[in-house]
Amino acid sequence: MEQLKHECGVAMIRLLKPLSYYQKKYGTWAYGFNKLYLMMEKQHNRGQEGAGIASVSLNTEPGSEYMFREKAEGKDAITEIFSRVTEEMAGELLMGHLRYSTTGKSGLTFVHPFLRRNNWRAKNLCLCGNFNMTNIDEVFQFLTAQGQSPRIYGDSYITLELMGHRLDREVERLYAIAKEQGLTGTDITDYIDNHVEMANVLRKTMEHYDGGYVMCGLTGSGEMFSVRDPWGIRPAFYYRDDEIVALASERPVLQTTFDLQYEDIHELQPGQALIVRRNGESRLEQIMPVREFSACSFERIYFSRGSDRDIYQERKRLGEQLTQPILKAIDGDVDHTVFSYIPNTAEVAYYGMTDGFRKLHGEVRTEKVVWKDIKLRTFISTNSERNDLAAHVYDISYGSLQPYEDNLVIIDDSIVRGTTLKESIFKILDRLHPKKIVMVSSSPQIRYPDYYGIDMSRLEEFCAFRATMALIEERGMWQLVNDTYLACKAEITQKEPSLMCNQVRRIYEPFTVEEINQKIVEMLRPEGMQTPVELVFQSIEGLHEACPNHPGDWYFTGHYPTSGGTRLVNQSFINYVDKKLS
């Protein structure tokens, strides 16, 4: 319901046969680009601020371009960049990226891929990724201490420069070996192009980082790679046969694009890289030791497409597991309850919820109560008029329930900021005059920011945090805030990162989930609303039962898998208090 600006999407293709092979078999020089286009469109849900593509041709003569890049901004960026593709750009290595900003930095400058140029083919590097690094200050200091001077302060550019620096060293290593072997002139160049070892480059680069990432890249000499963070926070899937190697952020993207079965596709493991050499040989390489496995559970609840076989079943389980708390909220009166959902990502959880009630009760009453209209243009200048327009983004099915007699149960995948509930949903549902509204979230209360690639970085954004702070104020518990503030201050100076703790968890400890729920309702309830409202959230235990293979739950529990995430959440509370006191 409240659309989060979230993770990016990546797509890579390595054509393993000569380009003439695809022209003959598939009837077009654009076979690779057509597949890349499909892969990107199938991941459009992951990024709508901008898109970019890159290609590398292996067999061009000196003086001819062999590495191409196109970028564009806006929701139609994919269409725009592919409209610029020409036969000259056809290459064996293709890479695409869809961007959502997680840092507040926008504009074409920050759209991936990023390109580092050099007259040596092997030193050209093109990079993109689904990532957010939590220790970019330290990496920046490492680079500048070596004498480098990055042009832009941002994790993407700094990563490009750091990896580019390591690629330069790899090329220089090979140059020395070639000279020792007595090679001269273009024979040295050929030796370097054919022997670049990206595993060396990746190990020396990624060892510096704390964060969640899938990093992808191409070199001018024809190397292709993708590496996943050692905690397994961000996802990547790949497929290999005798014609192609392909990688994407989501499994169904590969299934649909290449007409594959579930079992044909493999997940890139934590700390692992998929590397395709210039000669087309591919292998998996463990770049970093595996850390505590923390695959993101929010991928399963919201971000990834529900068409994935496993995600579909997990989302259904998330809905079904809420049957008992919903039953309690409606006082067991299923006969006088209408079940619905907020479009569209919660639809699968809705099916699970209604399946659960059918097992208990038989048939239940289901209606499409809420509709989302096209995005209304806020061309009105005054705030009050703009808010009135925003309140009408959603509409309702009039007559879908019996006024004052029927309860209305509405399920959503998550309740984050609560803004849409307050400004639109509750106001418009109140017009139906239900006996009671039960607002259900298939995820637990979101209490903490994400620092691994999703645009949730400030504590005060979350309605659960704001409600908790309101309870603290009501009950005169400001000593708890002061103690937590001082604890956070002490924590960020911790010299041993592995010992760092999330001190922000202290503020939630005095309160039950139900107390926080009640305060959220008070805060989000629009003035003049008549209908009673109750919130039902998924439990942490229910989340892990439904998504057993994705234990990363820091949004809900505050247990960050990396020291960088823990440091940033402590700093976020310090910033919040400082702002309140200023």
XYZ file of C-alpha atoms in Angstrom:
582
model
C 0.000 0.000 0.000
C 2.773 2.440 0.958
C 5.178 1.866 -1.877
C 8.735 1.698 -0.682
C 11.599 2.823 -2.837
C 13.630 -0.257 -2.588
C 16.145 -2.573 -4.032
C 17.583 -2.385 -7.494
C 17.424 -5.130 -10.108
C 20.308 -6.626 -12.096
C 20.387 -8.648 -15.319
C 23.368 -10.199 -17.111
C 23.784 -12.326 -20.235
C 26.919 -13.902 -21.683
C 26.469 -15.269 -25.187
C 28.760 -18.285 -25.475
C 28.569 -18.743 -29.258
C 29.658 -16.372 -32.041
C 27.087 -13.642 -32.756
C 26.470 -15.168 -36.193
C 25.142 -18.302 -34.443
C 22.236 -16.369 -32.860
C 21.542 -14.508 -36.105
C 21.208 -17.822 -37.921
C 19.282 -19.725 -35.223
C 16.972 -16.954 -33.960
C 16.823 -14.747 -37.042
C 18.093 -11.537 -35.448
C 21.340 -9.858 -34.444
C 19.457 -8.517 -31.403
C 18.816 -11.884 -29.703
C 20.869 -10.951 -26.628
C 19.350 -7.472 -26.330
C 15.832 -8.887 -26.728
C 16.443 -11.261 -23.829
C 18.021 -8.515 -21.725
C 14.999 -6.296 -22.399
C 12.638 -9.041 -21.180
C 14.717 -9.642 -18.072
C 14.622 -5.959 -17.210
C 10.910 -5.530 -17.864
C 10.208 -8.569 -15.672
C 12.089 -6.787 -12.874
C 10.538 -3.360 -13.380
C 9.042 -3.727 -9.891
C 12.571 -3.370 -8.477
C 13.401 0.041 -9.906
C 11.520 2.830 -11.628
C 13.791 5.842 -11.161
C 16.217 4.928 -13.903
C 17.767 2.164 -15.971
C 20.977 1.448 -17.813
C 22.567 -1.174 -20.037
C 26.080 -2.018 -21.173
C 27.586 -4.328 -23.776
C 31.067 -5.555 -24.679
C 32.097 -6.937 -28.059
C 35.019 -9.367 -28.051
C 36.174 -9.117 -31.656
C 36.645 -5.487 -32.648
C 39.727 -3.989 -34.241
C 41.738 -1.217 -32.534
C 40.154 2.129 -33.341
C 36.611 0.726 -33.077
C 34.383 1.023 -30.021
C 33.918 -2.252 -28.135
C 32.277 -1.153 -24.887
C 28.889 0.586 -24.947
C 26.640 2.063 -22.282
C 23.207 3.699 -22.326
C 21.342 5.240 -19.373
C 18.016 7.002 -18.856
C 15.839 8.328 -16.031
C 12.150 7.874 -15.287
C 9.562 5.115 -15.383
C 9.947 4.706 -19.158
C 13.735 4.430 -18.970
C 13.830 0.798 -20.159
C 11.950 1.603 -23.353
C 14.084 4.670 -23.932
C 17.470 2.970 -23.632
C 16.524 0.018 -25.815
C 15.211 2.389 -28.493
C 18.804 3.621 -28.800
C 20.329 0.171 -29.308
C 21.923 -0.304 -32.725
C 23.571 -3.269 -34.426
C 26.949 -1.629 -33.794
C 26.381 -2.229 -30.061
C 25.860 -5.987 -30.432
C 28.212 -7.866 -28.142
C 28.721 -11.146 -26.362
C 28.531 -9.570 -22.890
C 25.347 -7.731 -21.864
C 24.371 -6.157 -18.568
C 21.309 -4.237 -17.364
C 20.296 -2.405 -14.216
C 17.111 -0.935 -12.753
C 17.520 1.708 -10.096
C 15.687 2.885 -7.044
C 17.582 5.473 -5.016
C 18.267 4.453 -1.428
C 20.556 7.370 -0.608
C 18.492 10.363 -1.703
C 20.878 10.987 -4.589
C 19.073 11.158 -7.919
C 19.824 12.173 -11.465
C 21.404 10.516 -14.466
C 24.844 10.743 -12.839
C 23.780 8.152 -10.269
C 22.079 5.721 -12.672
C 24.016 2.472 -13.158
C 26.082 1.087 -14.859
C 29.213 3.083 -14.038
C 32.064 3.019 -16.524
C 35.817 3.423 -16.049
C 37.714 3.967 -19.295
C 41.278 3.098 -20.298
C 43.238 2.472 -23.523
C 44.042 -1.048 -22.306
C 40.967 -3.210 -22.919
C 41.554 -5.189 -19.739
C 41.547 -2.031 -17.600
C 38.073 -0.932 -18.739
C 35.470 -1.702 -16.091
C 31.693 -1.384 -16.135
C 29.891 -1.910 -12.827
C 26.333 -2.079 -11.529
C 24.633 -3.651 -8.571
C 21.845 -4.087 -6.080
C 23.587 -2.839 -2.982
C 24.031 -0.387 -0.173
C 27.310 -0.270 1.732
C 27.235 0.716 5.396
C 30.926 1.588 5.776
C 31.511 3.825 2.779
C 33.313 6.403 4.976
C 35.989 3.865 5.874
C 36.380 2.711 2.263
C 36.672 6.329 1.111
C 39.400 6.939 3.690
C 41.203 3.791 2.541
C 41.195 5.045 -1.048
C 42.337 8.564 -0.237
C 45.099 7.241 2.037
C 46.480 5.502 -1.072
C 46.570 8.824 -2.861
C 43.382 8.393 -4.931
C 40.863 11.196 -5.247
C 37.383 9.901 -6.202
C 35.379 12.470 -8.166
C 32.077 11.701 -6.442
C 31.318 10.627 -2.868
C 28.942 7.676 -3.197
C 29.225 3.933 -2.718
C 28.790 3.180 -6.438
C 31.580 5.506 -7.608
C 33.894 4.592 -4.767
C 33.387 0.892 -5.489
C 34.149 1.514 -9.165
C 37.401 3.262 -8.253
C 38.442 0.673 -5.682
C 37.723 -2.257 -7.985
C 39.275 -0.388 -10.909
C 42.418 0.118 -8.858
C 42.600 -3.616 -8.094
C 41.970 -4.418 -11.776
C 44.896 -2.170 -12.700
C 47.113 -4.107 -10.285
C 45.946 -7.412 -11.812
C 46.824 -6.178 -15.301
C 50.226 -5.011 -14.089
C 50.848 -8.439 -12.507
C 50.114 -10.111 -15.840
C 52.266 -7.572 -17.702
C 55.244 -8.518 -15.557
C 54.659 -12.239 -16.187
C 54.356 -11.658 -19.941
C 57.615 -9.720 -19.969
C 59.340 -12.502 -18.028
C 58.168 -14.940 -20.710
C 59.796 -12.793 -23.377
C 56.561 -11.560 -24.945
C 56.488 -8.186 -26.703
C 53.989 -5.781 -28.319
C 50.486 -7.060 -28.935
C 51.456 -10.510 -27.671
C 51.653 -8.953 -24.199
C 48.200 -7.450 -24.665
C 46.750 -10.772 -25.821
C 48.343 -12.552 -22.866
C 46.797 -10.066 -20.427
C 43.360 -10.190 -22.070
C 43.315 -13.983 -21.878
C 44.592 -14.368 -18.319
C 42.806 -11.729 -16.208
C 41.794 -13.389 -12.946
C 38.725 -11.568 -11.616
C 38.715 -13.665 -8.426
C 41.913 -11.823 -7.394
C 40.282 -8.461 -8.089
C 37.087 -9.333 -6.237
C 38.839 -10.674 -3.150
C 40.981 -7.571 -2.816
C 37.970 -5.295 -3.373
C 35.099 -6.878 -1.454
C 37.091 -7.615 1.700
C 36.731 -3.914 2.557
C 32.923 -3.817 2.538
C 30.151 -4.134 5.091
C 26.667 -4.229 3.557
C 24.213 -6.137 1.458
C 25.009 -6.475 -2.212
C 24.968 -8.272 -5.515
C 27.779 -6.647 -7.480
C 27.938 -7.195 -11.249
C 30.493 -6.167 -13.809
C 32.066 -6.444 -17.244
C 35.617 -5.709 -18.351
C 36.726 -4.494 -21.753
C 38.723 -7.682 -22.269
C 35.619 -9.839 -21.887
C 35.378 -10.882 -18.241
C 31.911 -11.057 -16.662
C 31.209 -11.496 -12.956
C 28.647 -11.226 -10.202
C 29.397 -11.526 -6.482
C 26.980 -11.819 -3.536
C 27.571 -10.485 -0.017
C 28.832 -13.066 2.518
C 25.695 -12.740 4.663
C 23.431 -13.561 1.692
C 21.346 -10.433 2.330
C 20.606 -9.580 -1.309
C 19.575 -12.314 -3.797
C 20.832 -13.450 -7.210
C 19.999 -16.412 -9.460
C 21.801 -17.825 -12.490
C 21.426 -20.282 -15.363
C 24.021 -21.895 -17.639
C 23.830 -23.985 -20.822
C 25.915 -24.259 -24.001
C 24.464 -21.028 -25.489
C 24.253 -18.587 -22.583
C 25.084 -17.756 -19.006
C 22.433 -15.498 -17.451
C 21.917 -13.928 -14.023
C 19.067 -11.937 -12.477
C 17.831 -10.730 -9.104
C 14.820 -13.075 -9.193
C 14.301 -16.676 -10.279
C 11.023 -16.255 -12.259
C 12.733 -13.671 -14.484
C 15.034 -16.368 -15.838
C 12.249 -18.963 -15.978
C 10.021 -16.755 -18.114
C 12.714 -15.193 -20.305
C 14.379 -18.483 -21.241
C 11.417 -20.887 -20.754
C 13.078 -22.818 -17.928
C 11.977 -25.052 -15.087
C 12.467 -24.137 -11.442
C 15.171 -26.789 -11.079
C 17.200 -25.378 -14.004
C 18.068 -22.244 -12.034
C 20.482 -21.936 -9.124
C 20.920 -19.347 -6.418
C 24.269 -17.629 -6.029
C 25.442 -18.470 -2.529
C 26.701 -16.028 0.132
C 30.226 -14.792 -0.551
C 30.234 -16.556 -3.900
C 30.989 -15.168 -7.347
C 29.883 -16.366 -10.755
C 32.779 -15.646 -13.106
C 32.713 -16.066 -16.897
C 36.104 -15.842 -18.578
C 36.852 -14.197 -21.915
C 36.933 -17.664 -23.511
C 33.421 -18.435 -22.214
C 34.435 -20.783 -19.429
C 32.331 -20.188 -16.319
C 32.883 -21.167 -12.724
C 31.762 -20.443 -9.187
C 34.381 -19.061 -6.850
C 34.150 -18.490 -3.079
C 35.392 -14.916 -2.753
C 34.739 -14.386 0.963
C 34.058 -16.723 3.884
C 30.354 -17.233 4.574
C 29.116 -15.156 7.514
C 25.920 -15.525 9.566
C 23.254 -16.350 6.973
C 20.815 -13.422 6.861
C 18.841 -13.599 3.617
C 16.344 -10.730 3.620
C 12.817 -11.745 4.701
C 11.350 -8.551 3.222
C 12.230 -9.948 -0.216
C 9.708 -12.688 0.474
C 7.011 -10.499 2.011
C 7.026 -7.627 -0.440
C 9.868 -6.884 -2.837
C 10.309 -9.930 -5.049
C 7.622 -10.924 -7.515
C 5.025 -13.266 -6.070
C 5.258 -15.462 -9.172
C 8.255 -17.260 -7.676
C 7.137 -20.775 -6.688
C 8.497 -20.596 -3.148
C 7.569 -16.972 -2.496
C 3.977 -17.620 -3.583
C 3.609 -20.385 -0.999
C 5.387 -18.365 1.698
C 3.078 -15.386 1.227
C 0.053 -17.658 1.434
C 1.381 -19.088 4.702
C 1.936 -15.557 6.043
C -1.753 -14.855 5.449
C -3.041 -18.170 6.776
C -1.052 -17.867 10.005
C -3.019 -14.730 10.910
C -6.338 -16.577 11.046
C -6.499 -16.911 14.843
C -5.592 -13.318 15.785
C -8.066 -12.037 13.163
C -10.746 -14.354 14.549
C -10.147 -12.862 17.982
C -10.337 -9.313 16.584
C -13.781 -9.968 15.028
C -15.023 -11.745 18.188
C -15.472 -14.951 16.196
C -18.231 -13.424 14.044
C -17.142 -14.741 10.627
C -20.701 -14.635 9.261
C -20.756 -10.846 9.584
C -17.256 -10.220 8.239
C -16.093 -9.249 4.759
C -12.480 -10.076 3.790
C -10.461 -8.022 1.324
C -6.972 -6.677 0.623
C -5.177 -3.514 -0.395
C -3.865 -3.924 -3.985
C -1.739 -5.498 -5.186
C 1.248 -7.078 -3.496
C -0.888 -8.364 -0.586
C -3.163 -10.397 -2.847
C -1.342 -13.697 -2.296
C -1.372 -13.281 1.509
C -5.111 -12.577 1.152
C -5.610 -15.948 -0.542
C -3.779 -17.612 2.349
C -5.856 -15.725 4.921
C -9.167 -16.683 3.314
C -8.007 -20.308 2.861
C -7.318 -20.372 6.603
C -10.815 -19.162 7.400
C -12.406 -21.664 5.007
C -10.672 -24.483 6.865
C -12.137 -23.163 10.091
C -15.547 -22.002 8.970
C -16.345 -23.132 5.454
C -17.305 -20.382 3.042
C -16.403 -16.783 3.870
C -17.482 -13.492 2.368
C -14.863 -11.924 0.102
C -15.107 -8.678 -1.835
C -12.805 -6.344 -3.739
C -13.479 -3.438 -1.438
C -10.554 -1.151 -2.320
C -9.468 0.053 -5.756
C -6.376 2.035 -6.587
C -6.941 4.724 -9.197
C -4.292 6.190 -11.474
C -1.830 8.450 -9.723
C -3.527 11.805 -9.315
C -1.478 14.836 -10.312
C -0.954 17.214 -7.408
C -1.102 20.364 -9.509
C -3.016 22.252 -6.794
C -0.802 24.701 -4.933
C -2.155 24.711 -1.371
C -1.329 21.942 1.095
C -4.934 21.339 2.106
C -6.061 20.865 -1.486
C -3.096 18.597 -2.244
C -3.953 16.441 0.776
C -7.543 16.221 -0.418
C -6.364 14.932 -3.804
C -4.019 12.404 -2.150
C -6.937 11.093 -0.108
C -8.645 10.014 -3.331
C -5.882 7.860 -4.778
C -7.946 4.894 -3.514
C -11.636 4.258 -4.018
C -14.132 1.742 -2.615
C -16.793 -0.635 -3.857
C -19.977 0.920 -2.549
C -22.493 -1.624 -1.256
C -19.839 -4.302 -0.719
C -20.825 -4.760 2.936
C -23.822 -4.198 5.212
C -23.374 -0.857 7.015
C -23.046 -1.032 10.825
C -23.441 -4.846 10.757
C -20.412 -6.228 8.925
C -16.810 -6.203 10.073
C -14.236 -5.431 7.399
C -10.889 -7.266 7.417
C -8.284 -5.736 5.102
C -4.860 -7.335 4.695
C -1.736 -5.551 3.476
C 1.817 -6.892 3.184
C 3.267 -4.239 5.508
C 2.440 -1.078 7.419
C 5.489 1.149 7.362
C 4.896 4.875 7.771
C 1.118 4.814 8.099
C 0.703 7.936 5.957
C -1.548 6.305 3.373
C -3.759 4.794 6.073
C -4.239 8.172 7.729
C -4.602 10.321 4.626
C -6.590 7.979 2.401
C -7.505 4.406 3.356
C -9.184 4.914 6.730
C -11.105 7.965 5.502
C -12.520 6.210 2.494
C -13.279 2.903 4.261
C -15.209 4.821 6.898
C -17.699 5.771 4.183
C -18.824 2.119 4.060
C -19.720 2.319 7.787
C -18.418 -1.111 8.780
C -19.067 -2.279 12.325
C -15.296 -2.573 12.782
C -12.187 -2.360 10.598
C -9.451 -4.912 11.242
C -6.300 -3.774 9.454
C -3.954 -6.730 9.012
C -0.238 -6.729 8.153
C 1.308 -9.944 6.861
C 4.644 -8.698 8.246
C 5.489 -7.841 11.867
C 5.762 -4.255 13.113
C 8.561 -2.488 11.238
C 10.616 -0.888 13.989
C 14.081 -0.347 12.538
C 15.625 1.093 9.364
C 17.218 -0.980 6.637
C 20.752 -0.129 5.574
C 21.261 -2.767 2.897
C 19.534 -1.354 -0.167
C 15.990 -0.325 0.806
C 14.893 3.278 1.283
C 14.116 3.080 5.010
C 16.881 4.917 6.810
C 15.318 7.098 9.541
C 13.619 5.800 12.690
C 11.002 8.547 12.728
C 9.612 7.297 9.403
C 8.059 4.264 11.101
C 4.660 4.514 12.736
C 5.687 1.826 15.263
C 8.634 3.976 16.404
C 6.542 7.149 16.557
C 3.872 5.326 18.580
C 6.487 3.996 21.011
C 7.949 7.469 21.511
C 4.415 8.801 22.120
C 3.884 6.141 24.813
C 7.199 7.099 26.428
C 6.142 10.750 26.501
C 2.678 9.960 27.878
C 4.126 7.893 30.712
C 6.909 10.296 31.594
C 9.656 7.831 30.713
C 12.171 10.298 29.269
C 14.909 8.793 31.416
C 14.668 5.764 29.100
C 15.285 8.013 26.090
C 18.248 9.666 27.793
C 19.750 6.329 28.863
C 19.274 4.921 25.329
C 20.827 8.036 23.803
C 23.923 7.753 26.005
C 24.152 4.015 25.337
C 24.025 4.644 21.578
C 26.742 7.306 21.934
C 28.969 4.854 23.773
C 28.213 2.061 21.312
C 29.331 3.874 18.163
C 32.775 4.362 19.719
C 33.105 0.596 20.256
C 36.558 -0.322 18.957
C 35.651 -3.957 18.285
C 32.846 -3.870 15.666
C 31.765 -7.466 16.314
C 30.881 -6.530 19.924
C 28.599 -3.635 18.920
C 24.969 -3.903 20.073
C 21.761 -2.239 18.908
C 20.894 -0.062 21.915
C 17.727 1.263 20.238
C 15.998 -2.007 21.098
C 15.777 -0.736 24.702
C 12.985 1.734 23.920
C 10.565 -1.018 22.863
C 11.168 -3.309 25.844
C 8.622 -1.767 28.283
C 5.716 -2.121 25.823
C 3.695 -4.987 24.406
C 2.878 -5.266 20.701
C -0.765 -4.608 21.584
C 0.046 -1.367 23.424
C 2.025 -0.095 20.446
C -0.776 -1.185 18.088
C -3.344 0.805 20.057
C -1.182 3.906 19.977
C -0.606 3.519 16.210
C -4.387 3.449 15.705
C -4.779 6.609 17.798
C -2.121 8.396 15.764
C -3.351 7.278 12.341
C -7.067 7.648 12.975
C -8.318 10.600 10.876
C -10.313 13.277 12.643
C -14.041 12.542 12.476
C -13.664 8.821 11.696
C -16.521 6.845 13.278
C -15.539 3.196 12.759
C -13.549 1.342 15.452
C -10.161 0.113 14.171
C -7.918 -2.711 15.345
C -4.478 -3.636 14.002
C -3.244 -7.200 13.635
C 0.423 -7.768 12.822
C 2.260 -10.938 11.917
C 4.394 -12.306 14.752
C 8.160 -12.784 14.502
C 7.617 -16.507 15.089
C 5.014 -16.616 12.317
C 7.386 -14.846 9.935
C 10.136 -17.406 10.481
C 7.709 -20.302 10.230
C 6.443 -19.030 6.873
C 9.889 -18.072 5.498
C 12.283 -20.538 7.160
C 15.092 -20.047 4.642
C 15.235 -16.253 4.963
C 16.104 -15.466 8.586
C 17.115 -11.814 8.014
C 14.615 -9.943 10.209
C 16.436 -6.765 11.320
C 13.533 -4.524 10.211
C 11.409 -6.141 12.924
C 13.835 -7.301 15.645
C 16.788 -4.933 15.303
C 19.202 -7.855 14.954
C 21.436 -6.533 12.182
C 23.696 -9.092 10.520
C 26.621 -6.660 10.131
C 28.362 -4.267 12.474
C 27.800 -1.473 9.947
C 24.033 -1.832 10.221
C 24.221 -1.839 14.020
C 26.389 1.273 14.059
C 24.008 3.129 11.732
C 20.871 2.339 13.748
C 22.558 3.622 16.922
C 23.583 6.758 15.017
C 20.009 7.129 13.730
C 18.667 7.326 17.290
C 21.347 9.869 18.213
C 20.339 11.961 15.183
C 16.657 11.688 16.140
C 17.219 12.918 19.700
C 19.603 15.674 18.605
C 16.997 16.911 16.138
C 14.264 16.854 18.799
C 16.462 18.860 21.166
C 17.627 21.396 18.602
